[in-house]
PDB file of C-alpha atoms in Angstrom:
ATOM      1  CA  MET I   1     -35.670 172.692  34.263  1.00  0.00           C
ATOM      2  CA  LYS I   2     -39.148 173.885  34.886  1.00  0.00           C
ATOM      3  CA  GLU I   3     -39.908 177.763  33.625  1.00  0.00           C
ATOM      4  CA  LEU I   4     -43.338 178.979  35.608  1.00  0.00           C
ATOM      5  CA  HIS I   5     -44.449 182.531  33.291  1.00  0.00           C
ATOM      6  CA  ILE I   6     -46.582 184.212  36.215  1.00  0.00           C
ATOM      7  CA  SER I   7     -48.329 187.655  34.625  1.00  0.00           C
ATOM      8  CA  SER I   8     -49.501 190.827  37.150  1.00  0.00           C
ATOM      9  CA  GLN I   9     -52.350 192.640  36.714  1.00  0.00           C
ATOM     10  CA  ARG I  10     -51.549 195.990  38.269  1.00  0.00           C
ATOM     11  CA  ARG I  11     -48.773 198.667  38.566  1.00  0.00           C
ATOM     12  CA  ASN I  12     -48.014 197.275  42.040  1.00  0.00           C
ATOM     13  CA  GLN I  13     -48.918 193.793  43.072  1.00  0.00           C
ATOM     14  CA  MET I  14     -47.788 191.382  45.209  1.00  0.00           C
ATOM     15  CA  ILE I  15     -48.349 187.613  44.203  1.00  0.00           C
ATOM     16  CA  ASP I  16     -47.814 184.414  46.120  1.00  0.00           C
ATOM     17  CA  ILE I  17     -46.497 181.441  43.710  1.00  0.00           C
ATOM     18  CA  THR I  18     -46.293 179.081  46.219  1.00  0.00           C
ATOM     19  CA  ASP I  19     -48.128 176.897  45.629  1.00  0.00           C
ATOM     20  CA  GLN I  20     -46.863 177.096  41.760  1.00  0.00           C
ATOM     21  CA  VAL I  21     -43.418 176.055  43.024  1.00  0.00           C
ATOM     22  CA  GLN I  22     -45.023 173.528  45.039  1.00  0.00           C
ATOM     23  CA  GLN I  23     -46.639 172.017  42.644  1.00  0.00           C
ATOM     24  CA  THR I  24     -43.798 172.219  40.300  1.00  0.00           C
ATOM     25  CA  VAL I  25     -41.341 170.620  42.894  1.00  0.00           C
ATOM     26  CA  ILE I  26     -44.165 167.438  43.128  1.00  0.00           C
ATOM     27  CA  GLU I  27     -44.315 167.292  39.284  1.00  0.00           C
ATOM     28  CA  GLU I  28     -40.699 166.922  38.919  1.00  0.00           C
ATOM     29  CA  LYS I  29     -40.281 164.811  41.733  1.00  0.00           C
ATOM     30  CA  ILE I  30     -37.302 166.784  43.022  1.00  0.00           C
ATOM     31  CA  ILE I  31     -37.088 164.817  46.381  1.00  0.00           C
ATOM     32  CA  ASP I  32     -33.142 167.018  47.537  1.00  0.00           C
ATOM     33  CA  GLY I  33     -32.093 169.869  46.003  1.00  0.00           C
ATOM     34  CA  PHE I  34     -33.109 173.928  45.597  1.00  0.00           C
ATOM     35  CA  VAL I  35     -34.941 175.696  43.589  1.00  0.00           C
ATOM     36  CA  ILE I  36     -34.049 179.139  42.300  1.00  0.00           C
ATOM     37  CA  VAL I  37     -36.292 181.845  41.139  1.00  0.00           C
ATOM     38  CA  TYR I  38     -35.337 184.431  39.456  1.00  0.00           C
ATOM     39  CA  VAL I  39     -37.222 187.081  36.852  1.00  0.00           C
ATOM     40  CA  PRO I  40     -35.272 189.064  34.710  1.00  0.00           C
ATOM     41  CA  HIS I  41     -37.862 191.793  34.530  1.00  0.00           C
ATOM     42  CA  THR I  42     -36.226 195.179  35.587  1.00  0.00           C
ATOM     43  CA  THR I  43     -38.659 196.293  37.067  1.00  0.00           C
ATOM     44  CA  ALA I  44     -39.179 193.603  39.039  1.00  0.00           C
ATOM     45  CA  GLY I  45     -38.623 191.654  42.351  1.00  0.00           C
ATOM     46  CA  VAL I  46     -38.652 188.031  44.591  1.00  0.00           C
ATOM     47  CA  THR I  47     -39.612 188.630  48.092  1.00  0.00           C
ATOM     48  CA  ILE I  48     -39.473 185.866  50.727  1.00  0.00           C
ATOM     49  CA  ASN I  49     -42.638 186.252  53.369  1.00  0.00           C
ATOM     50  CA  GLU I  50     -43.471 183.504  55.851  1.00  0.00           C
ATOM     51  CA  GLY I  51     -46.936 185.275  55.699  1.00  0.00           C
ATOM     52  CA  ALA I  52     -47.375 184.787  59.397  1.00  0.00           C
ATOM     53  CA  ASP I  53     -48.207 188.774  58.943  1.00  0.00           C
ATOM     54  CA  PRO I  54     -50.978 190.069  57.009  1.00  0.00           C
ATOM     55  CA  ASP I  55     -49.562 193.411  57.164  1.00  0.00           C
ATOM     56  CA  VAL I  56     -46.350 193.321  55.975  1.00  0.00           C
ATOM     57  CA  GLN I  57     -46.863 193.188  52.627  1.00  0.00           C
ATOM     58  CA  GLN I  58     -49.111 196.164  53.235  1.00  0.00           C
ATOM     59  CA  ASP I  59     -46.653 197.284  54.322  1.00  0.00           C
ATOM     60  CA  ILE I  60     -44.657 196.571  51.588  1.00  0.00           C
ATOM     61  CA  MET I  61     -46.435 197.843  49.212  1.00  0.00           C
ATOM     62  CA  GLU I  62     -46.846 201.147  50.602  1.00  0.00           C
ATOM     63  CA  THR I  63     -42.746 201.986  51.124  1.00  0.00           C
ATOM     64  CA  LEU I  64     -42.289 200.625  47.761  1.00  0.00           C
ATOM     65  CA  GLY I  65     -44.980 203.566  46.897  1.00  0.00           C
ATOM     66  CA  LYS I  66     -43.708 206.194  48.699  1.00  0.00           C
ATOM     67  CA  LEU I  67     -39.834 205.794  47.222  1.00  0.00           C
ATOM     68  CA  ILE I  68     -40.883 204.883  44.210  1.00  0.00           C
ATOM     69  CA  PRO I  69     -43.880 207.172  43.162  1.00  0.00           C
ATOM     70  CA  GLU I  70     -46.583 206.447  39.909  1.00  0.00           C
ATOM     71  CA  ASN I  71     -45.411 210.228  38.778  1.00  0.00           C
TER      72      ASN I  71
END
């Protein structure tokens, strides 16, 4: 099992970890199987976004900001 440690720089931030996950698959010589991404922190999460529409990330961040305001 391999762990990746990702640190955010802001309160609300989306970080694309695709490259790190792909590199890990290559390094571990994985041919078949699954990659499980788990975030143990209670205020963090994982989204899956194909990246085709750059507005989707902004829409998600704006919606989260409305649902969960800073104050």
